Amino acid sequence: MTPSDAVTHLSPHRWARANRLLIRKALAEFAHERLITPEASGDGRYAVHSDDGRTRYTFTATRRALDHWGVDADSITRHRDDTELGLEALDFFVELRKSLGLSDEILPVYLEEISSTLSGTCYKLTKPQIPSGELIDAGFQAVETGMTEGHPCFVANNGRLGFGIHEYHAYAPETAAPVRLVWLAAHRSRAAFTAGVGIEYESFVRQELGEETVEGFHGVLRAQDLDPADYLLIPVHPWQWWNKLSVTFAAEVARRHLVCLGEGDDEYLAQQSIRTFFNRSHPGKHYVKTALSVLNMGFMRGLSAAYMEATPAINDWLAQLVESDPVLRATGLSIIRERAAVGYRHLEYEQATDRYSPYRKMLAALWRESPVPSLEDGETLATMASLVHVDHEGASVAAALIARSGLAPAEWLRHYLRAYYVPLLHSFYAYDLVYMPHGENVILVLADGVVKRAIYKDIAEEIAVMDPDAVLPPEVGRIRVEVPDDTKLLSIFTDVFDCFFRFLAANLAEEGVLDEDGFWRTVAEVTRAYQASVPELADKFARYDMFAPEFALSCLNRLQLRDNRQMVDLADPSGALQLIGTLKNPLAEF
């Protein structure tokens, strides 16, 4: 690829479209988070003014439940004084920097993330436009790489700061380019391998890599008079090797604490989370999640060696809990366990930094089960993020699945809620256990368009037990967190209702498939049916009321606008919450 070939997606026409789409999302989500207050001017039209009052954005919008703004992208205009101007996203953020609380330090980095997000949208606009009705038959990985929106709430959601344009083409999930991972040998004096019950290092690595590859790697070590028994193998994102480890860890390479063995044989595909890979050569083998020192959506996407040590034990604990609970078993819920993990500690950087430092998160990896072997005849897989994917004609994947199923929309929704939502309710009420259940962290198992069951993933870094007195095995103790009583239920209200159902309900209403009343009535019915099935938890239902009139509005973009390098301290997730007023609970009227 020549330097000029690498940017052919950046055409004036596509750039204009990408800017319009991003400003649409910014107006909608910033109005939702009450960073801006659009003024109604009749006929469903609204206006937003710049900080200095001279620039005016006007648009039409539909207001929906949960204060959702359905902004019509093609209706947006921008005027400065009396002159109409083109829509430029970078100008938008500069013009509203005070309203958005963008500090002098954060603004340029945020603009860089916006630029990268726009560039990614331009690339997606070059891809063949697959209607949602066809996408649902396209296969697990075609659905994964066919997503166009990223996180539905975050405006700057494809920053990936650190990728050059050639690396974007090589590693972004939407380019669907096959990737071979780089493998390092890490001296056992600085590296640790931990695994779930029944897994042993040598046989696991040979199973994942194949005998021939492992012997080849051992040969590289022996050729340097090194003993393979002294080393652990670590898979590395190619970007991480070329841009970080080969330079930042130069001392480790020079001293043969790290030895580069070359690329593995299997081809992988990057997932929506950018640093997790699906094995394309052998779909039944494990996913590999790698450290990637790229800034994306509020975090440096590293992996901590210290965190990796407890990862398999946490997964085994949760798998056992799910397996032994009759309510969870009845929903069909499963998790794909993170079965093994490996981490490398750079001792000098550790002495120089605290536990939050990106320097401690540069070299670690984990292996997560593939969902493919669990499928039965006629079952297919899709990332849950696909339900809110909307194609170029405004048709959503959820609507296409409903049409395929032949079920009444509310009945289709009931199947989905039993699979995805009931396990979240039961985990919360029975165990004080919460997940990060956004679209990218859940895989749906489908048959004939109907959701049969849900698979939760990204377990060890994301789950929490919100009971400080919970009895947990010592190696699992990390997941215990203290959360104020009045914010505990936001794990459902914010993460599920506001950050996923809000968009799903709006899309189905927009398409005339299921009106909002019908959507939320169905959620209420499923909630009541669950509560009736476990009367022994009645006290908890009263204490944490799913039918409360309102709940606190927790704002995600505000977190990123405040600090786009470290949005949240993962050890104290509730401490960072930006709570701004309340939202009317759509279940309250049912």
Coordinates of C-alpha atoms in Angstrom, one line a residue:
M1 CA 0.0 0.0 0.0
T2 CA 1.4 3.4 -1.0
P3 CA 1.2 6.4 1.3
S4 CA -1.5 7.9 -0.8
D5 CA -3.4 4.6 -1.1
A6 CA -3.7 4.5 2.7
V7 CA -5.9 7.6 2.7
T8 CA -8.2 7.1 -0.3
H9 CA -11.1 6.7 2.1
L10 CA -10.7 10.4 3.1
S11 CA -12.7 11.9 0.3
P12 CA -14.6 15.2 0.6
H13 CA -18.0 13.5 0.2
R14 CA -17.3 10.8 2.8
W15 CA -15.8 13.4 5.2
A16 CA -18.9 15.5 5.0
R17 CA -21.1 12.5 5.7
A18 CA -19.0 11.4 8.6
N19 CA -19.0 14.9 10.2
R20 CA -22.8 15.1 9.9
L21 CA -23.3 11.7 11.5
L22 CA -20.9 12.5 14.3
I23 CA -22.5 15.9 15.1
R24 CA -25.9 14.1 15.1
K25 CA -24.7 11.8 17.7
A26 CA -23.0 14.6 19.7
L27 CA -26.2 16.7 19.7
A28 CA -28.3 13.6 20.8
E29 CA -26.0 12.3 23.5
F30 CA -24.9 15.7 24.9
A31 CA -28.5 16.8 25.1
H32 CA -29.3 13.5 26.9
E33 CA -26.4 14.1 29.4
R34 CA -27.6 17.7 29.8
L35 CA -24.3 19.2 28.7
I36 CA -26.4 21.2 26.2
T37 CA -30.0 22.3 26.4
P38 CA -31.6 22.5 22.9
E39 CA -34.3 25.2 22.6
A40 CA -37.5 24.2 21.0
S41 CA -38.7 26.3 18.2
G42 CA -41.9 24.4 17.2
D43 CA -42.5 21.7 14.6
G44 CA -40.1 19.4 16.4
R45 CA -37.2 21.8 15.6
Y46 CA -34.5 22.7 18.1
A47 CA -31.5 25.0 18.3
V48 CA -28.2 24.8 20.1
H49 CA -25.9 27.9 20.4
S50 CA -22.1 28.0 20.7
D51 CA -20.5 29.4 23.9
D52 CA -20.2 32.9 22.3
G53 CA -23.8 32.8 21.1
R54 CA -22.9 33.5 17.5
T55 CA -23.1 30.0 16.0
R56 CA -26.4 28.2 15.9
Y57 CA -27.1 24.5 15.2
T58 CA -30.7 23.7 14.3
F59 CA -32.2 20.3 13.8
T60 CA -35.4 18.2 14.1
A61 CA -35.6 15.6 16.8
T62 CA -38.0 13.1 18.3
R63 CA -38.0 12.9 22.1
R64 CA -38.5 9.5 23.6
A65 CA -38.4 7.6 26.9
L66 CA -35.3 8.0 29.1
D67 CA -34.8 11.5 27.6
H68 CA -33.6 10.0 24.4
W69 CA -33.0 12.4 21.5
G70 CA -33.7 10.9 18.0
V71 CA -31.9 13.6 16.0
D72 CA -32.4 13.6 12.2
A73 CA -28.9 13.8 10.7
D74 CA -30.1 15.3 7.4
S75 CA -32.0 18.1 9.2
I76 CA -28.9 19.6 10.9
T77 CA -27.8 23.1 9.8
R78 CA -25.1 25.4 11.1
H79 CA -25.2 29.2 10.9
R80 CA -22.7 31.8 12.2
D81 CA -24.6 35.1 12.5
D82 CA -26.6 34.9 9.2
T83 CA -24.2 32.8 7.1
E84 CA -24.8 29.1 6.6
L85 CA -21.7 27.1 7.2
G86 CA -20.7 23.4 6.6
L87 CA -20.8 20.9 9.4
E88 CA -17.3 20.4 10.9
A89 CA -17.1 18.3 14.0
L90 CA -13.8 19.8 15.2
D91 CA -15.3 23.3 15.0
F92 CA -18.4 22.0 16.9
F93 CA -16.2 21.0 19.9
V94 CA -14.2 24.2 19.9
E95 CA -17.3 26.3 19.7
L96 CA -18.9 24.4 22.6
R97 CA -15.8 23.7 24.7
K98 CA -17.0 25.6 27.8
S99 CA -20.4 24.0 27.7
L100 CA -18.8 20.6 27.4
G101 CA -16.2 21.3 30.1
L102 CA -13.2 20.6 27.9
S103 CA -10.1 21.9 29.6
D104 CA -7.1 23.3 27.7
E105 CA -5.3 20.1 28.4
I106 CA -8.0 17.6 27.3
L107 CA -9.4 19.5 24.3
P108 CA -6.6 18.8 21.7
V109 CA -6.4 15.1 22.7
Y110 CA -10.2 14.9 22.4
L111 CA -10.1 16.5 19.0
E112 CA -7.5 13.9 18.0
E113 CA -9.8 11.1 19.1
I114 CA -12.7 12.8 17.2
S115 CA -10.5 13.0 14.1
S116 CA -9.7 9.3 14.3
T117 CA -13.3 8.4 14.9
L118 CA -14.3 10.4 11.8
S119 CA -11.5 8.8 9.7
G120 CA -12.8 5.4 10.8
T121 CA -16.4 6.3 9.8
C122 CA -15.0 7.4 6.3
Y123 CA -13.4 3.9 6.0
K124 CA -16.7 2.2 7.0
L125 CA -18.5 4.3 4.3
T126 CA -16.2 2.7 1.6
K127 CA -17.4 -0.8 2.5
P128 CA -20.1 -2.6 0.6
Q129 CA -23.4 -1.7 2.2
I130 CA -24.9 -4.9 3.5
P131 CA -28.6 -4.6 4.4
S132 CA -29.4 -5.7 8.0
G133 CA -31.6 -8.5 6.5
E134 CA -28.5 -10.0 4.9
L135 CA -26.1 -9.3 7.7
I136 CA -28.0 -11.6 10.0
D137 CA -27.1 -14.5 7.7
A138 CA -23.5 -13.4 7.2
G139 CA -21.8 -15.4 10.0
F140 CA -20.4 -14.6 13.4
Q141 CA -17.2 -12.8 12.3
A142 CA -18.9 -11.0 9.4
V143 CA -21.4 -9.5 11.9
E144 CA -18.6 -8.6 14.3
T145 CA -16.5 -6.7 11.6
G146 CA -19.7 -5.3 10.1
M147 CA -20.5 -3.0 13.0
T148 CA -20.3 0.7 12.2
E149 CA -21.3 2.6 15.3
G150 CA -19.0 1.6 18.2
H151 CA -20.4 2.3 21.7
P152 CA -23.8 3.8 21.3
C153 CA -23.3 6.4 24.0
F154 CA -19.7 7.6 23.5
V155 CA -19.2 10.2 20.8
A156 CA -15.4 9.8 20.5
N157 CA -15.6 6.0 20.4
N158 CA -12.9 5.0 17.9
G159 CA -10.0 7.1 19.0
R160 CA -7.3 4.4 18.9
L161 CA -4.6 7.0 19.5
G162 CA -1.3 5.4 18.6
F163 CA -2.3 3.6 15.4
G164 CA -0.8 5.1 12.3
I165 CA -3.0 4.8 9.2
H166 CA -1.1 1.7 7.9
E167 CA -1.7 0.1 11.3
Y168 CA -5.4 1.1 11.2
H169 CA -5.7 -0.9 7.9
A170 CA -3.9 -3.8 9.5
Y171 CA -5.5 -4.0 12.9
A172 CA -8.9 -2.2 13.1
P173 CA -11.8 -4.7 13.4
E174 CA -13.8 -3.1 10.6
T175 CA -11.0 -3.7 8.1
A176 CA -11.3 -7.5 8.8
A177 CA -7.6 -8.0 8.0
P178 CA -6.1 -11.3 9.2
V179 CA -3.5 -10.8 11.9
R180 CA -0.7 -13.1 13.0
L181 CA 0.3 -12.6 16.6
V182 CA 4.0 -12.1 17.6
W183 CA 5.2 -14.6 20.2
L184 CA 7.8 -13.8 22.9
A185 CA 9.6 -16.1 25.3
A186 CA 9.6 -14.5 28.8
H187 CA 12.0 -15.6 31.5
R188 CA 10.2 -17.2 34.4
S189 CA 12.0 -15.0 36.9
R190 CA 9.8 -12.1 35.7
A191 CA 6.8 -13.8 34.2
A192 CA 3.9 -15.9 35.6
F193 CA 1.3 -18.2 34.0
T194 CA -1.9 -18.9 35.9
A195 CA -4.7 -21.2 34.7
G196 CA -8.1 -22.5 35.6
V197 CA -8.7 -25.9 37.1
G198 CA -7.4 -28.8 35.0
I199 CA -5.1 -26.7 32.8
E200 CA -1.4 -27.2 32.7
Y201 CA 1.0 -24.8 30.9
E202 CA 2.9 -27.2 28.6
S203 CA -0.1 -29.1 27.2
F204 CA -2.2 -25.9 26.9
V205 CA 0.4 -24.1 24.9
R206 CA 1.0 -27.1 22.6
Q207 CA -2.7 -27.4 22.1
E208 CA -3.1 -23.7 21.2
L209 CA 0.0 -23.4 19.0
G210 CA 0.6 -26.9 17.7
E211 CA 3.6 -29.2 18.4
E212 CA 5.5 -28.0 15.3
T213 CA 5.3 -24.3 16.2
V214 CA 6.2 -24.9 19.8
E215 CA 9.2 -27.0 18.8
G216 CA 10.2 -24.2 16.3
F217 CA 10.1 -21.6 19.0
H218 CA 12.1 -23.8 21.4
G219 CA 14.7 -24.2 18.6
V220 CA 15.0 -20.3 18.4
L221 CA 15.9 -20.4 22.2
R222 CA 18.3 -23.3 22.0
A223 CA 20.1 -21.6 19.1
Q224 CA 20.9 -18.8 21.6
D225 CA 22.1 -21.3 24.2
L226 CA 18.9 -20.7 26.2
D227 CA 16.9 -23.4 27.9
P228 CA 13.2 -23.4 26.8
A229 CA 12.2 -24.7 30.3
D230 CA 13.3 -21.3 31.7
Y231 CA 10.8 -19.4 29.6
L232 CA 7.0 -18.9 29.2
L233 CA 5.5 -18.1 25.8
I234 CA 3.5 -14.8 25.6
P235 CA 1.3 -13.8 22.6
V236 CA 1.7 -10.1 21.7
H237 CA -0.2 -7.7 19.5
P238 CA 2.1 -6.9 16.5
W239 CA 1.6 -3.2 17.2
Q240 CA 2.7 -3.6 20.7
W241 CA 5.9 -5.4 19.6
W242 CA 6.9 -2.8 17.0
N243 CA 5.9 0.3 18.8
K244 CA 6.4 -0.4 22.5
L245 CA 8.2 -3.6 23.6
S246 CA 11.0 -3.5 21.1
V247 CA 11.9 0.0 22.4
T248 CA 10.5 0.5 25.9
F249 CA 11.6 -3.0 26.9
A250 CA 14.9 -2.9 25.1
A251 CA 16.8 -3.8 28.3
E252 CA 14.7 -6.9 28.7
V253 CA 15.5 -8.0 25.1
A254 CA 19.2 -7.2 25.4
R255 CA 19.4 -9.2 28.6
R256 CA 17.4 -12.1 27.1
H257 CA 14.7 -11.8 29.7
L258 CA 12.5 -11.4 26.6
V259 CA 13.3 -13.2 23.3
C260 CA 11.3 -12.5 20.2
L261 CA 10.4 -15.8 18.5
G262 CA 8.5 -14.5 15.5
E263 CA 4.9 -14.9 14.3
G264 CA 2.6 -17.8 15.1
D265 CA 0.9 -19.7 12.3
D266 CA -2.7 -19.1 13.1
E267 CA -4.6 -16.1 11.6
Y268 CA -6.8 -14.1 13.9
L269 CA -9.4 -11.4 13.5
A270 CA -9.5 -8.3 15.7
Q271 CA -12.8 -8.0 17.6
Q272 CA -14.8 -4.8 18.4
S273 CA -12.7 -4.3 21.5
I274 CA -9.6 -4.0 19.2
R275 CA -7.2 -5.9 21.5
T276 CA -9.0 -9.3 21.5
F277 CA -8.6 -11.7 18.7
F278 CA -10.8 -14.6 17.3
N279 CA -8.9 -17.5 15.8
R280 CA -9.9 -17.6 12.2
S281 CA -7.7 -20.6 11.3
H282 CA -9.3 -22.7 14.1
P283 CA -12.6 -21.1 15.3
G284 CA -12.8 -23.6 18.2
K285 CA -9.6 -22.5 19.7
H286 CA -9.4 -19.7 22.4
Y287 CA -9.7 -16.0 21.8
V288 CA -6.5 -14.2 22.7
K289 CA -6.6 -10.9 24.5
T290 CA -3.5 -8.8 24.4
A291 CA -2.0 -5.7 25.9
L292 CA -2.3 -2.7 23.6
S293 CA -0.9 0.6 24.7
V294 CA -3.3 2.6 22.5
L295 CA -5.6 5.2 24.0
N296 CA -9.2 4.3 23.1
M297 CA -12.5 5.5 24.7
G298 CA -11.2 6.8 28.0
F299 CA -8.5 4.2 28.8
M300 CA -5.1 3.1 27.7
R301 CA -5.9 -0.5 26.6
G302 CA -3.1 -2.2 28.4
L303 CA -3.3 -5.4 30.5
S304 CA -1.9 -5.6 33.9
A305 CA 0.4 -8.6 34.8
A306 CA -0.8 -8.2 38.5
Y307 CA -4.5 -8.4 37.3
M308 CA -3.9 -11.4 35.1
E309 CA -2.8 -13.6 38.0
A310 CA -6.3 -13.9 39.5
T311 CA -8.1 -13.9 36.2
P312 CA -8.6 -17.7 35.8
A313 CA -9.7 -18.2 39.4
I314 CA -12.3 -15.5 39.1
N315 CA -13.7 -17.1 35.9
D316 CA -13.8 -20.6 37.5
W317 CA -15.6 -19.1 40.5
L318 CA -18.3 -17.4 38.4
A319 CA -18.7 -20.5 36.1
Q320 CA -19.4 -22.6 39.2
L321 CA -21.9 -20.1 40.5
V322 CA -23.8 -20.0 37.2
E323 CA -23.7 -23.8 37.0
S324 CA -25.1 -24.3 40.5
D325 CA -27.9 -21.7 40.4
P326 CA -31.2 -23.1 39.0
V327 CA -32.5 -19.7 37.9
L328 CA -29.4 -18.9 35.9
R329 CA -29.2 -22.4 34.5
A330 CA -32.9 -22.1 33.4
T331 CA -32.1 -19.0 31.4
G332 CA -29.4 -20.8 29.4
L333 CA -26.8 -18.3 30.5
S334 CA -23.2 -19.3 30.1
I335 CA -19.9 -17.5 30.3
I336 CA -16.9 -18.0 28.1
R337 CA -14.2 -18.4 30.7
E338 CA -10.8 -16.7 30.6
R339 CA -9.0 -20.0 31.1
A340 CA -5.4 -19.0 31.3
A341 CA -3.3 -15.8 31.6
V342 CA 0.3 -14.8 31.4
G343 CA 1.9 -11.6 32.6
Y344 CA 5.4 -10.1 32.6
R345 CA 6.6 -7.7 35.3
H346 CA 9.2 -5.1 34.3
L347 CA 10.8 -4.7 37.7
E348 CA 12.4 -1.3 37.1
Y349 CA 9.2 0.3 35.7
E350 CA 7.3 -1.2 38.7
Q351 CA 9.7 0.5 41.1
A352 CA 9.2 3.8 39.3
T353 CA 5.4 3.8 39.0
D354 CA 2.1 3.2 40.9
R355 CA -0.4 0.5 40.0
Y356 CA -2.3 2.7 37.6
S357 CA 0.7 3.4 35.3
P358 CA 0.4 2.3 31.7
Y359 CA 4.1 1.1 32.1
R360 CA 2.7 -1.8 34.2
K361 CA 0.2 -2.8 31.6
M362 CA 2.4 -3.4 28.5
L363 CA 3.0 -7.1 28.5
A364 CA 0.3 -9.6 29.5
A365 CA -2.3 -11.8 27.7
L366 CA -5.2 -14.1 28.4
W367 CA -6.9 -16.9 26.6
R368 CA -10.7 -16.9 26.6
E369 CA -12.9 -19.8 25.5
S370 CA -14.4 -19.7 22.0
P371 CA -18.2 -20.0 22.0
V372 CA -18.2 -21.9 18.7
P373 CA -17.8 -25.4 20.2
S374 CA -20.9 -24.9 22.4
L375 CA -23.3 -24.5 19.4
E376 CA -26.0 -27.0 18.6
D377 CA -27.4 -27.7 15.2
G378 CA -29.2 -24.7 13.7
E379 CA -27.7 -22.2 16.2
T380 CA -25.6 -19.2 15.1
L381 CA -23.7 -16.5 17.0
A382 CA -23.8 -12.7 16.9
T383 CA -22.4 -9.9 19.1
M384 CA -25.3 -8.3 21.0
A385 CA -24.0 -4.9 19.7
S386 CA -25.5 -5.9 16.4
L387 CA -29.1 -5.6 17.8
V388 CA -28.7 -1.8 17.6
H389 CA -26.8 -1.8 14.3
V390 CA -28.7 0.2 11.7
D391 CA -27.9 -0.1 8.0
H392 CA -27.7 2.6 5.3
E393 CA -31.4 2.5 4.8
G394 CA -32.2 2.9 8.5
A395 CA -33.1 -0.8 9.1
S396 CA -31.9 -2.4 12.3
V397 CA -30.6 -5.9 12.8
A398 CA -33.1 -6.4 15.7
A399 CA -36.0 -5.6 13.3
A400 CA -34.6 -8.0 10.8
L401 CA -34.3 -10.8 13.4
I402 CA -37.9 -10.2 14.5
A403 CA -39.1 -10.5 10.9
R404 CA -37.1 -13.7 10.4
S405 CA -38.5 -15.2 13.6
G406 CA -42.1 -14.8 12.6
L407 CA -42.9 -14.0 16.2
A408 CA -44.9 -11.0 17.4
P409 CA -42.3 -8.3 18.3
A410 CA -43.2 -8.3 22.0
E411 CA -42.9 -12.1 22.0
W412 CA -39.5 -12.0 20.3
L413 CA -38.4 -9.3 22.9
R414 CA -39.5 -11.6 25.7
H415 CA -37.2 -14.4 24.5
Y416 CA -34.3 -11.9 24.3
L417 CA -35.0 -10.5 27.8
R418 CA -35.2 -14.0 29.4
A419 CA -31.8 -14.8 27.9
Y420 CA -30.0 -11.6 28.6
Y421 CA -31.8 -9.5 31.2
V422 CA -33.1 -12.0 33.7
P423 CA -29.6 -13.3 34.5
L424 CA -28.5 -9.8 35.2
L425 CA -31.5 -9.3 37.6
H426 CA -30.9 -12.5 39.4
S427 CA -27.2 -12.0 39.7
F428 CA -27.9 -8.6 41.3
Y429 CA -30.6 -9.7 43.7
A430 CA -29.3 -13.1 44.7
Y431 CA -25.6 -12.4 44.8
D432 CA -25.0 -8.6 44.7
L433 CA -23.1 -9.5 41.5
V434 CA -22.9 -7.1 38.6
Y435 CA -21.4 -7.3 35.1
M436 CA -20.5 -4.8 32.4
P437 CA -23.2 -6.1 30.1
H438 CA -22.9 -3.7 27.1
G439 CA -23.3 -5.0 23.6
E440 CA -19.7 -5.8 23.0
N441 CA -19.5 -8.0 26.1
V442 CA -22.4 -10.3 25.3
I443 CA -22.7 -12.9 22.5
L444 CA -26.2 -14.0 21.6
V445 CA -27.0 -17.5 20.4
L446 CA -29.7 -17.4 17.8
A447 CA -31.9 -19.9 16.0
D448 CA -34.3 -18.8 13.2
G449 CA -34.0 -15.2 14.3
V450 CA -34.9 -16.0 18.0
V451 CA -32.5 -15.4 20.8
K452 CA -32.0 -18.8 22.5
R453 CA -29.5 -17.8 25.2
A454 CA -26.8 -15.3 26.1
I455 CA -23.1 -15.8 26.6
Y456 CA -21.3 -13.2 28.9
K457 CA -17.7 -12.4 28.4
D458 CA -14.9 -10.2 29.6
I459 CA -15.4 -11.5 33.1
A460 CA -12.4 -10.9 35.4
E461 CA -11.8 -7.2 34.6
E462 CA -15.5 -6.2 34.6
I463 CA -17.5 -8.1 37.2
A464 CA -18.0 -6.9 40.8
V465 CA -19.7 -8.1 44.0
M466 CA -21.2 -5.1 45.7
D467 CA -21.3 -6.6 49.2
P468 CA -18.3 -5.8 51.3
D469 CA -19.2 -8.7 53.6
A470 CA -19.5 -11.3 50.8
V471 CA -17.7 -14.5 51.5
L472 CA -15.3 -15.1 48.6
P473 CA -12.3 -17.4 48.0
P474 CA -9.1 -15.4 48.8
E475 CA -8.0 -15.4 45.1
V476 CA -11.3 -13.9 44.1
G477 CA -11.4 -11.1 46.7
R478 CA -10.4 -8.5 44.2
I479 CA -13.9 -8.3 42.7
R480 CA -15.4 -7.2 46.1
V481 CA -16.2 -3.5 45.9
E482 CA -18.0 -1.0 48.2
V483 CA -20.8 0.9 46.5
P484 CA -23.2 3.3 48.1
D485 CA -26.6 1.7 48.5
D486 CA -28.4 4.3 46.4
T487 CA -26.2 3.8 43.4
K488 CA -26.1 -0.1 43.3
L489 CA -29.1 -0.4 41.0
L490 CA -27.5 1.8 38.4
S491 CA -25.7 -1.4 37.3
I492 CA -29.1 -2.2 35.7
F493 CA -30.7 1.3 35.2
T494 CA -27.6 2.8 33.6
D495 CA -25.7 -0.1 32.0
V496 CA -28.8 -1.9 30.6
F497 CA -31.7 0.6 30.4
D498 CA -29.9 3.8 29.5
C499 CA -26.9 2.5 27.6
F500 CA -28.6 -0.3 25.6
F501 CA -32.4 -0.6 25.9
R502 CA -32.8 3.1 25.2
F503 CA -31.3 2.6 21.7
L504 CA -33.0 -0.7 21.0
A505 CA -36.4 0.7 22.0
A506 CA -35.9 3.9 19.9
N507 CA -34.9 1.9 16.8
L508 CA -37.8 -0.4 17.0
A509 CA -40.2 2.5 17.5
E510 CA -38.6 4.5 14.7
E511 CA -39.1 1.5 12.3
G512 CA -42.7 1.0 13.4
V513 CA -41.9 -2.5 14.6
L514 CA -42.8 -2.0 18.3
D515 CA -43.9 1.2 20.0
E516 CA -42.1 2.3 23.2
D517 CA -45.0 1.5 25.4
G518 CA -45.0 -2.0 24.1
F519 CA -41.2 -2.3 24.6
W520 CA -41.1 -1.1 28.2
R521 CA -44.4 -3.0 29.1
T522 CA -42.6 -6.2 28.0
V523 CA -39.6 -5.4 30.1
A524 CA -41.9 -4.7 33.1
E525 CA -43.7 -8.0 32.6
V526 CA -40.5 -10.0 32.4
T527 CA -39.2 -8.2 35.5
R528 CA -42.4 -9.0 37.4
A529 CA -42.4 -12.6 36.3
Y530 CA -38.8 -13.0 37.5
Q531 CA -39.7 -11.5 40.9
A532 CA -42.7 -13.8 41.2
S533 CA -40.4 -16.8 40.6
V534 CA -38.1 -16.1 43.5
P535 CA -40.4 -14.8 46.3
E536 CA -37.6 -15.5 48.9
L537 CA -35.9 -12.3 47.5
A538 CA -38.9 -10.1 48.2
D539 CA -37.0 -8.0 50.8
K540 CA -34.2 -7.2 48.2
F541 CA -36.9 -6.3 45.6
A542 CA -38.4 -3.8 48.1
R543 CA -35.0 -2.4 49.0
Y544 CA -33.8 -2.0 45.4
D545 CA -36.9 -1.1 43.5
M546 CA -36.9 -1.8 39.8
F547 CA -40.2 0.1 39.5
A548 CA -39.0 3.3 41.4
P549 CA -40.4 6.5 39.8
E550 CA -36.9 7.7 38.7
F551 CA -33.2 7.0 38.9
A552 CA -30.0 9.0 38.7
L553 CA -28.7 10.0 35.3
S554 CA -25.1 8.7 35.1
C555 CA -23.2 10.3 32.3
L556 CA -20.5 8.5 30.3
N557 CA -19.4 11.3 27.9
R558 CA -18.9 13.6 30.9
L559 CA -16.3 11.1 32.2
Q560 CA -14.4 11.1 29.0
L561 CA -14.7 14.9 28.5
R562 CA -13.2 15.3 32.0
D563 CA -10.3 12.9 31.6
N564 CA -10.0 10.9 28.4
R565 CA -6.9 9.1 29.5
Q566 CA -8.3 7.4 32.7
M567 CA -12.0 7.8 32.9
V568 CA -12.6 5.6 35.9
D569 CA -10.5 4.0 38.7
L570 CA -11.4 0.3 38.1
A571 CA -10.9 -0.4 41.8
D572 CA -13.5 2.3 42.7
P573 CA -15.9 2.5 39.8
S574 CA -18.7 4.3 41.7
G575 CA -16.3 7.0 42.9
A576 CA -16.0 8.5 39.4
L577 CA -19.7 8.6 38.5
Q578 CA -21.0 11.8 37.0
L579 CA -24.6 11.9 38.3
I580 CA -26.6 14.8 36.8
G581 CA -30.3 14.9 37.9
T582 CA -32.6 12.0 37.3
L583 CA -34.4 10.1 34.5
K584 CA -38.0 9.0 34.7
N585 CA -38.0 5.2 35.0
P586 CA -40.0 3.8 32.1
L587 CA -41.0 0.8 34.2
A588 CA -42.7 3.0 36.8
E589 CA -46.0 3.3 35.0
F590 CA -46.3 -0.5 34.7

